[in-house]
PDB file of C-alpha atoms in Angstrom:
ATOM      1  CA  ALA A   1     149.457  69.567  97.816  1.00 70.00           C
ATOM      2  CA  GLN A   2     146.125  70.594  99.192  1.00 78.00           C
ATOM      3  CA  SER A   3     144.194  68.108 101.290  1.00 88.00           C
ATOM      4  CA  VAL A   4     140.953  67.932 103.201  1.00 94.00           C
ATOM      5  CA  THR A   5     140.455  66.021 106.423  1.00 96.00           C
ATOM      6  CA  GLN A   6     137.113  64.970 107.799  1.00 97.00           C
ATOM      7  CA  PRO A   7     138.104  63.212 111.006  1.00 96.00           C
ATOM      8  CA  ASP A   8     134.725  61.642 111.728  1.00 95.00           C
ATOM      9  CA  ILE A   9     133.764  58.718 109.503  1.00 95.00           C
ATOM     10  CA  HIS A  10     130.378  58.248 111.174  1.00 95.00           C
ATOM     11  CA  ILE A  11     128.333  60.426 113.479  1.00 96.00           C
ATOM     12  CA  THR A  12     125.034  59.518 115.130  1.00 97.00           C
ATOM     13  CA  VAL A  13     122.783  62.318 116.321  1.00 97.00           C
ATOM     14  CA  SER A  14     119.358  62.170 117.869  1.00 97.00           C
ATOM     15  CA  GLU A  15     116.590  63.853 115.936  1.00 96.00           C
ATOM     16  CA  GLY A  16     116.208  67.416 117.178  1.00 97.00           C
ATOM     17  CA  ALA A  17     119.731  67.591 118.543  1.00 97.00           C
ATOM     18  CA  SER A  18     122.397  69.902 117.192  1.00 97.00           C
ATOM     19  CA  LEU A  19     125.053  68.801 114.734  1.00 97.00           C
ATOM     20  CA  GLU A  20     128.619  69.788 113.984  1.00 97.00           C
ATOM     21  CA  LEU A  21     130.676  68.094 111.269  1.00 98.00           C
ATOM     22  CA  ARG A  22     134.368  68.872 111.228  1.00 98.00           C
ATOM     23  CA  CYS A  23     136.499  69.778 108.257  1.00 97.00           C
ATOM     24  CA  ASN A  24     140.151  70.822 108.199  1.00 96.00           C
ATOM     25  CA  TYR A  25     142.113  71.708 105.120  1.00 93.00           C
ATOM     26  CA  SER A  26     145.744  72.031 104.263  1.00 89.00           C
ATOM     27  CA  TYR A  27     146.608  74.573 101.642  1.00 80.00           C
ATOM     28  CA  GLY A  28     149.079  77.380 101.115  1.00 72.00           C
ATOM     29  CA  ALA A  29     146.454  80.075 100.788  1.00 77.00           C
ATOM     30  CA  THR A  30     142.808  80.238 101.735  1.00 76.00           C
ATOM     31  CA  PRO A  31     140.991  78.209  99.099  1.00 83.00           C
ATOM     32  CA  TYR A  32     137.359  78.297  98.206  1.00 90.00           C
ATOM     33  CA  LEU A  33     135.455  76.019 100.595  1.00 92.00           C
ATOM     34  CA  PHE A  34     132.367  73.930 100.024  1.00 94.00           C
ATOM     35  CA  TRP A  35     130.072  71.466 101.732  1.00 97.00           C
ATOM     36  CA  TYR A  36     128.175  68.920  99.657  1.00 96.00           C
ATOM     37  CA  VAL A  37     125.598  66.338 100.768  1.00 97.00           C
ATOM     38  CA  GLN A  38     125.076  62.955  99.123  1.00 94.00           C
ATOM     39  CA  SER A  39     121.907  60.998  99.817  1.00 91.00           C
ATOM     40  CA  PRO A  40     121.731  57.310  98.835  1.00 85.00           C
ATOM     41  CA  GLY A  41     121.292  56.929  95.108  1.00 80.00           C
ATOM     42  CA  GLN A  42     121.476  60.672  94.588  1.00 85.00           C
ATOM     43  CA  GLY A  43     124.067  62.997  93.214  1.00 88.00           C
ATOM     44  CA  LEU A  44     125.975  65.381  95.439  1.00 93.00           C
ATOM     45  CA  GLN A  45     124.133  68.589  96.260  1.00 94.00           C
ATOM     46  CA  LEU A  46     125.804  71.843  97.230  1.00 94.00           C
ATOM     47  CA  LEU A  47     124.847  72.946 100.753  1.00 96.00           C
ATOM     48  CA  LEU A  48     126.950  76.087 101.001  1.00 95.00           C
ATOM     49  CA  LYS A  49     130.217  77.697  99.965  1.00 93.00           C
ATOM     50  CA  TYR A  50     132.707  80.238 101.229  1.00 93.00           C
ATOM     51  CA  PHE A  51     134.690  82.525  98.991  1.00 88.00           C
ATOM     52  CA  SER A  52     135.399  85.617 101.077  1.00 86.00           C
ATOM     53  CA  GLY A  53     133.786  88.071 103.467  1.00 88.00           C
ATOM     54  CA  ASP A  54     131.628  87.030 106.388  1.00 90.00           C
ATOM     55  CA  THR A  55     133.122  83.899 107.889  1.00 91.00           C
ATOM     56  CA  LEU A  56     129.733  82.516 108.903  1.00 96.00           C
ATOM     57  CA  VAL A  57     128.002  81.190 105.824  1.00 96.00           C
ATOM     58  CA  GLN A  58     124.352  80.234 105.572  1.00 96.00           C
ATOM     59  CA  GLY A  59     123.266  77.422 103.287  1.00 96.00           C
ATOM     60  CA  ILE A  60     120.234  75.449 102.285  1.00 95.00           C
ATOM     61  CA  LYS A  61     118.219  73.152 104.537  1.00 94.00           C
ATOM     62  CA  GLY A  62     119.102  75.167 107.655  1.00 96.00           C
ATOM     63  CA  PHE A  63     122.835  74.432 107.530  1.00 97.00           C
ATOM     64  CA  GLU A  64     125.583  76.905 108.258  1.00 97.00           C
ATOM     65  CA  ALA A  65     129.369  76.740 108.322  1.00 98.00           C
ATOM     66  CA  GLU A  66     132.040  78.850 109.908  1.00 96.00           C
ATOM     67  CA  PHE A  67     135.434  79.501 108.352  1.00 94.00           C
ATOM     68  CA  LYS A  68     138.244  79.835 110.881  1.00 94.00           C
ATOM     69  CA  ARG A  69     141.478  80.827 109.218  1.00 91.00           C
ATOM     70  CA  SER A  70     143.591  80.301 112.334  1.00 91.00           C
ATOM     71  CA  GLN A  71     142.433  76.705 112.593  1.00 93.00           C
ATOM     72  CA  SER A  72     142.201  75.991 108.852  1.00 92.00           C
ATOM     73  CA  SER A  73     138.717  74.719 109.534  1.00 95.00           C
ATOM     74  CA  PHE A  74     135.310  74.968 107.924  1.00 96.00           C
ATOM     75  CA  ASN A  75     132.914  73.116 110.205  1.00 98.00           C
ATOM     76  CA  LEU A  76     129.310  72.488 109.248  1.00 98.00           C
ATOM     77  CA  ARG A  77     126.543  73.024 111.793  1.00 98.00           C
ATOM     78  CA  LYS A  78     122.816  72.641 112.162  1.00 97.00           C
ATOM     79  CA  PRO A  79     120.921  73.570 115.317  1.00 97.00           C
ATOM     80  CA  SER A  80     118.248  70.867 115.049  1.00 97.00           C
ATOM     81  CA  VAL A  81     118.675  67.742 112.955  1.00 97.00           C
ATOM     82  CA  HIS A  82     115.790  66.131 111.080  1.00 96.00           C
ATOM     83  CA  TRP A  83     115.596  62.454 110.110  1.00 95.00           C
ATOM     84  CA  SER A  84     115.829  63.504 106.455  1.00 94.00           C
ATOM     85  CA  ASP A  85     119.321  64.887 107.103  1.00 96.00           C
ATOM     86  CA  ALA A  86     120.721  61.352 107.276  1.00 96.00           C
ATOM     87  CA  ALA A  87     123.216  61.255 104.417  1.00 97.00           C
ATOM     88  CA  GLU A  88     126.915  61.519 103.668  1.00 96.00           C
ATOM     89  CA  TYR A  89     128.507  64.939 103.906  1.00 98.00           C
ATOM     90  CA  PHE A  90     131.602  65.985 102.009  1.00 97.00           C
ATOM     91  CA  CYS A  91     133.793  68.996 102.587  1.00 97.00           C
ATOM     92  CA  ALA A  92     135.710  70.212  99.548  1.00 94.00           C
ATOM     93  CA  VAL A  93     138.288  72.845  98.706  1.00 91.00           C
ATOM     94  CA  GLY A  94     138.960  74.543  95.427  1.00 87.00           C
ATOM     95  CA  PRO A  95     142.270  76.239  94.788  1.00 79.00           C
ATOM     96  CA  ARG A  96     141.805  79.884  93.892  1.00 74.00           C
ATOM     97  CA  ASN A  97     144.469  79.790  91.215  1.00 72.00           C
ATOM     98  CA  THR A  98     142.467  77.266  89.186  1.00 67.00           C
ATOM     99  CA  GLY A  99     139.166  79.082  89.574  1.00 62.00           C
ATOM    100  CA  PHE A 100     138.027  76.199  91.776  1.00 65.00           C
ATOM    101  CA  GLN A 101     137.672  73.999  88.741  1.00 74.00           C
ATOM    102  CA  LYS A 102     139.420  71.092  90.380  1.00 84.00           C
ATOM    103  CA  LEU A 103     137.805  70.426  93.737  1.00 90.00           C
ATOM    104  CA  VAL A 104     139.535  68.277  96.334  1.00 91.00           C
ATOM    105  CA  PHE A 105     137.068  66.382  98.496  1.00 94.00           C
ATOM    106  CA  GLY A 106     137.414  64.901 101.944  1.00 96.00           C
ATOM    107  CA  THR A 107     136.536  61.278 102.584  1.00 96.00           C
ATOM    108  CA  GLY A 108     133.124  62.184 103.935  1.00 97.00           C
ATOM    109  CA  THR A 109     131.192  61.866 107.175  1.00 97.00           C
ATOM    110  CA  ARG A 110     128.154  59.622 107.279  1.00 97.00           C
ATOM    111  CA  LEU A 111     125.396  61.090 109.442  1.00 97.00           C
ATOM    112  CA  LEU A 112     122.966  58.743 111.111  1.00 97.00           C
ATOM    113  CA  VAL A 113     119.890  60.186 112.802  1.00 96.00           C
ATOM    114  CA  SER A 114     118.319  58.239 115.632  1.00 95.00           C
ATOM    115  CA  PRO A 115     114.668  58.707 116.672  1.00 91.00           C
TER     116      PRO A 115
ATOM    117  CA  GLY B   1     116.429  67.910  81.264  1.00 53.00           C
ATOM    118  CA  ALA B   2     115.896  68.887  84.862  1.00 79.00           C
ATOM    119  CA  GLY B   3     119.230  67.589  86.066  1.00 92.00           C
ATOM    120  CA  VAL B   4     122.444  65.896  85.068  1.00 96.00           C
ATOM    121  CA  SER B   5     121.709  62.492  83.636  1.00 96.00           C
ATOM    122  CA  GLN B   6     124.199  59.636  83.561  1.00 97.00           C
ATOM    123  CA  SER B   7     123.907  56.264  81.877  1.00 96.00           C
ATOM    124  CA  PRO B   8     124.105  53.448  82.469  1.00 97.00           C
ATOM    125  CA  ARG B   9     123.342  53.536  86.174  1.00 96.00           C
ATOM    126  CA  TYR B  10     125.249  50.295  86.688  1.00 97.00           C
ATOM    127  CA  LYS B  11     127.850  48.627  84.504  1.00 97.00           C
ATOM    128  CA  VAL B  12     129.503  45.284  85.028  1.00 97.00           C
ATOM    129  CA  ALA B  13     132.530  44.612  82.876  1.00 97.00           C
ATOM    130  CA  LYS B  14     134.938  41.753  82.557  1.00 97.00           C
ATOM    131  CA  ARG B  15     138.572  42.661  83.056  1.00 97.00           C
ATOM    132  CA  GLY B  16     140.030  43.783  79.748  1.00 97.00           C
ATOM    133  CA  GLN B  17     136.720  44.968  78.328  1.00 97.00           C
ATOM    134  CA  ASP B  18     136.220  48.535  77.078  1.00 98.00           C
ATOM    135  CA  VAL B  19     133.416  50.618  78.579  1.00 98.00           C
ATOM    136  CA  ALA B  20     131.771  53.935  77.730  1.00 98.00           C
ATOM    137  CA  LEU B  21     129.952  56.049  80.271  1.00 98.00           C
ATOM    138  CA  ARG B  22     127.633  58.826  79.174  1.00 98.00           C
ATOM    139  CA  CYS B  23     126.808  62.144  80.763  1.00 98.00           C
ATOM    140  CA  ASP B  24     124.013  64.502  79.727  1.00 97.00           C
ATOM    141  CA  PRO B  25     124.612  67.828  81.489  1.00 96.00           C
ATOM    142  CA  ILE B  26     121.991  70.434  82.262  1.00 95.00           C
ATOM    143  CA  SER B  27     121.125  72.278  79.077  1.00 93.00           C
ATOM    144  CA  GLY B  28     123.215  75.401  78.624  1.00 91.00           C
ATOM    145  CA  HIS B  29     125.851  74.482  81.163  1.00 92.00           C
ATOM    146  CA  VAL B  30     129.244  75.480  79.918  1.00 91.00           C
ATOM    147  CA  SER B  31     131.447  73.434  82.196  1.00 92.00           C
ATOM    148  CA  LEU B  32     131.462  69.679  82.632  1.00 95.00           C
ATOM    149  CA  PHE B  33     133.479  67.659  85.114  1.00 95.00           C
ATOM    150  CA  TRP B  34     134.167  63.970  85.675  1.00 97.00           C
ATOM    151  CA  TYR B  35     134.999  62.627  89.120  1.00 97.00           C
ATOM    152  CA  GLN B  36     135.808  59.115  90.299  1.00 97.00           C
ATOM    153  CA  GLN B  37     134.539  57.955  93.696  1.00 95.00           C
ATOM    154  CA  ALA B  38     136.009  54.769  95.081  1.00 95.00           C
ATOM    155  CA  LEU B  39     134.163  52.907  97.805  1.00 92.00           C
ATOM    156  CA  GLY B  40     134.388  54.779 101.110  1.00 89.00           C
ATOM    157  CA  GLN B  41     136.220  57.719  99.565  1.00 92.00           C
ATOM    158  CA  GLY B  42     135.396  61.194  98.434  1.00 94.00           C
ATOM    159  CA  PRO B  43     135.156  62.037  94.747  1.00 95.00           C
ATOM    160  CA  GLU B  44     138.458  62.579  92.952  1.00 96.00           C
ATOM    161  CA  PHE B  45     138.812  64.899  89.981  1.00 94.00           C
ATOM    162  CA  LEU B  46     139.404  63.289  86.620  1.00 97.00           C
ATOM    163  CA  THR B  47     138.901  65.894  83.926  1.00 96.00           C
ATOM    164  CA  TYR B  48     137.193  69.164  83.025  1.00 93.00           C
ATOM    165  CA  PHE B  49     135.627  70.586  79.859  1.00 94.00           C
ATOM    166  CA  GLN B  50     134.654  74.093  78.991  1.00 92.00           C
ATOM    167  CA  ASN B  51     132.275  73.694  76.094  1.00 93.00           C
ATOM    168  CA  GLU B  52     134.016  71.201  73.798  1.00 95.00           C
ATOM    169  CA  ALA B  53     137.519  71.995  74.982  1.00 95.00           C
ATOM    170  CA  GLN B  54     139.128  69.662  77.477  1.00 95.00           C
ATOM    171  CA  LEU B  55     141.035  72.134  79.628  1.00 92.00           C
ATOM    172  CA  ASP B  56     142.315  69.829  82.318  1.00 92.00           C
ATOM    173  CA  LYS B  57     142.825  66.081  82.205  1.00 93.00           C
ATOM    174  CA  SER B  58     145.420  65.873  84.920  1.00 92.00           C
ATOM    175  CA  GLY B  59     143.307  63.553  87.053  1.00 94.00           C
ATOM    176  CA  LEU B  60     142.928  60.772  84.504  1.00 96.00           C
ATOM    177  CA  PRO B  61     144.738  57.833  86.137  1.00 94.00           C
ATOM    178  CA  SER B  62     146.222  56.337  82.980  1.00 94.00           C
ATOM    179  CA  ASP B  63     146.150  56.531  79.213  1.00 95.00           C
ATOM    180  CA  ARG B  64     143.393  53.915  79.286  1.00 97.00           C
ATOM    181  CA  PHE B  65     141.024  56.702  80.310  1.00 98.00           C
ATOM    182  CA  PHE B  66     139.710  59.039  77.663  1.00 97.00           C
ATOM    183  CA  ALA B  67     136.959  61.664  77.775  1.00 98.00           C
ATOM    184  CA  GLU B  68     135.327  63.696  75.063  1.00 97.00           C
ATOM    185  CA  ARG B  69     132.623  66.294  74.622  1.00 97.00           C
ATOM    186  CA  PRO B  70     132.611  66.857  70.868  1.00 95.00           C
ATOM    187  CA  GLU B  71     129.663  69.252  70.570  1.00 93.00           C
ATOM    188  CA  GLY B  72     129.979  70.927  73.940  1.00 91.00           C
ATOM    189  CA  SER B  73     127.025  69.103  75.425  1.00 94.00           C
ATOM    190  CA  VAL B  74     126.979  65.338  76.002  1.00 97.00           C
ATOM    191  CA  SER B  75     130.203  63.841  77.283  1.00 98.00           C
ATOM    192  CA  THR B  76     131.522  60.307  77.213  1.00 98.00           C
ATOM    193  CA  LEU B  77     134.140  58.825  79.492  1.00 98.00           C
ATOM    194  CA  LYS B  78     135.765  55.795  77.941  1.00 98.00           C
ATOM    195  CA  ILE B  79     137.897  53.281  79.765  1.00 98.00           C
ATOM    196  CA  GLN B  80     139.879  50.834  77.707  1.00 98.00           C
ATOM    197  CA  ARG B  81     141.054  47.426  78.886  1.00 97.00           C
ATOM    198  CA  THR B  82     139.336  47.809  82.252  1.00 97.00           C
ATOM    199  CA  GLN B  83     141.135  46.653  85.374  1.00 97.00           C
ATOM    200  CA  GLN B  84     139.710  45.747  88.778  1.00 96.00           C
ATOM    201  CA  GLU B  85     141.091  48.957  90.261  1.00 96.00           C
ATOM    202  CA  ASP B  86     138.833  50.892  87.888  1.00 97.00           C
ATOM    203  CA  SER B  87     135.807  49.729  89.898  1.00 97.00           C
ATOM    204  CA  ALA B  88     134.222  52.885  91.310  1.00 97.00           C
ATOM    205  CA  VAL B  89     131.336  55.272  90.892  1.00 96.00           C
ATOM    206  CA  TYR B  90     131.957  57.748  88.104  1.00 98.00           C
ATOM    207  CA  LEU B  91     130.289  61.070  88.722  1.00 97.00           C
ATOM    208  CA  CYS B  92     129.573  63.728  86.166  1.00 97.00           C
ATOM    209  CA  ALA B  93     128.868  67.318  87.139  1.00 95.00           C
ATOM    210  CA  SER B  94     128.038  70.428  85.182  1.00 94.00           C
ATOM    211  CA  SER B  95     128.162  74.119  85.923  1.00 91.00           C
ATOM    212  CA  LEU B  96     126.559  77.112  84.276  1.00 87.00           C
ATOM    213  CA  ALA B  97     129.675  79.208  84.752  1.00 78.00           C
ATOM    214  CA  ARG B  98     133.149  78.671  83.402  1.00 69.00           C
ATOM    215  CA  SER B  99     134.165  77.662  86.876  1.00 65.00           C
ATOM    216  CA  GLY B 100     133.169  75.063  89.403  1.00 67.00           C
ATOM    217  CA  GLU B 101     131.421  77.579  91.595  1.00 76.00           C
ATOM    218  CA  LYS B 102     128.261  75.547  91.842  1.00 85.00           C
ATOM    219  CA  LEU B 103     128.366  72.019  90.550  1.00 90.00           C
ATOM    220  CA  PHE B 104     125.280  69.986  89.753  1.00 93.00           C
ATOM    221  CA  PHE B 105     126.069  66.305  90.035  1.00 94.00           C
ATOM    222  CA  GLY B 106     124.468  63.331  88.365  1.00 95.00           C
ATOM    223  CA  SER B 107     123.687  60.145  90.294  1.00 95.00           C
ATOM    224  CA  GLY B 108     126.734  58.458  88.841  1.00 95.00           C
ATOM    225  CA  THR B 109     127.566  55.238  87.037  1.00 97.00           C
ATOM    226  CA  GLN B 110     128.676  52.420  89.288  1.00 96.00           C
ATOM    227  CA  LEU B 111     131.293  50.405  87.423  1.00 98.00           C
ATOM    228  CA  SER B 112     132.228  46.939  88.644  1.00 97.00           C
ATOM    229  CA  VAL B 113     135.099  45.173  86.929  1.00 97.00           C
ATOM    230  CA  LEU B 114     135.216  41.436  87.515  1.00 95.00           C
TER     231      LEU B 114
END
């Protein structure tokens, strides 16, 4: 069965510093890949997605992610973190054979931003 | 409405009580999804509708869980004879397409079963 691993439960980054959140997936074929962000009291918001093509994907709020097939990874990056980026980030995969209707989410990484 | 609306925002139920959670998707969105998010976990898929048809209910944990979307718009997730392990945040999401390409999530209903 497919699974998603986000090895970091919490990450603290200084404001203005760069950020990388890790995501590894286990699946027989390359699934569709997503990153969602969840702010307190808010619903999840899609940051970016990868279906095919260019392995470096640009998203909203200055985020990007790189798909690496050889490492089964889809890490999220941002060059300069803002205090408003403090939130919980979820990586998700969607099996291609279901039209990504049934997403499998990781357990999330909580980002804390220090002044 | 501007986004996916879920009600109630919080629900406290005594063990054994039935509950009904409502989801108002974005107008015109064809697909509707329910996810369950336990404390400290990522969301887990429960069920999926395309218009009024429930195409996948493989994630419903037991036959105490039932979801409907009779007119292809508002959806209700019903849990009968609630148990403590049902305590979680229940998230509803909708999508314009027939797929989950871009999901718009509601803020969720936090269910606490005492």
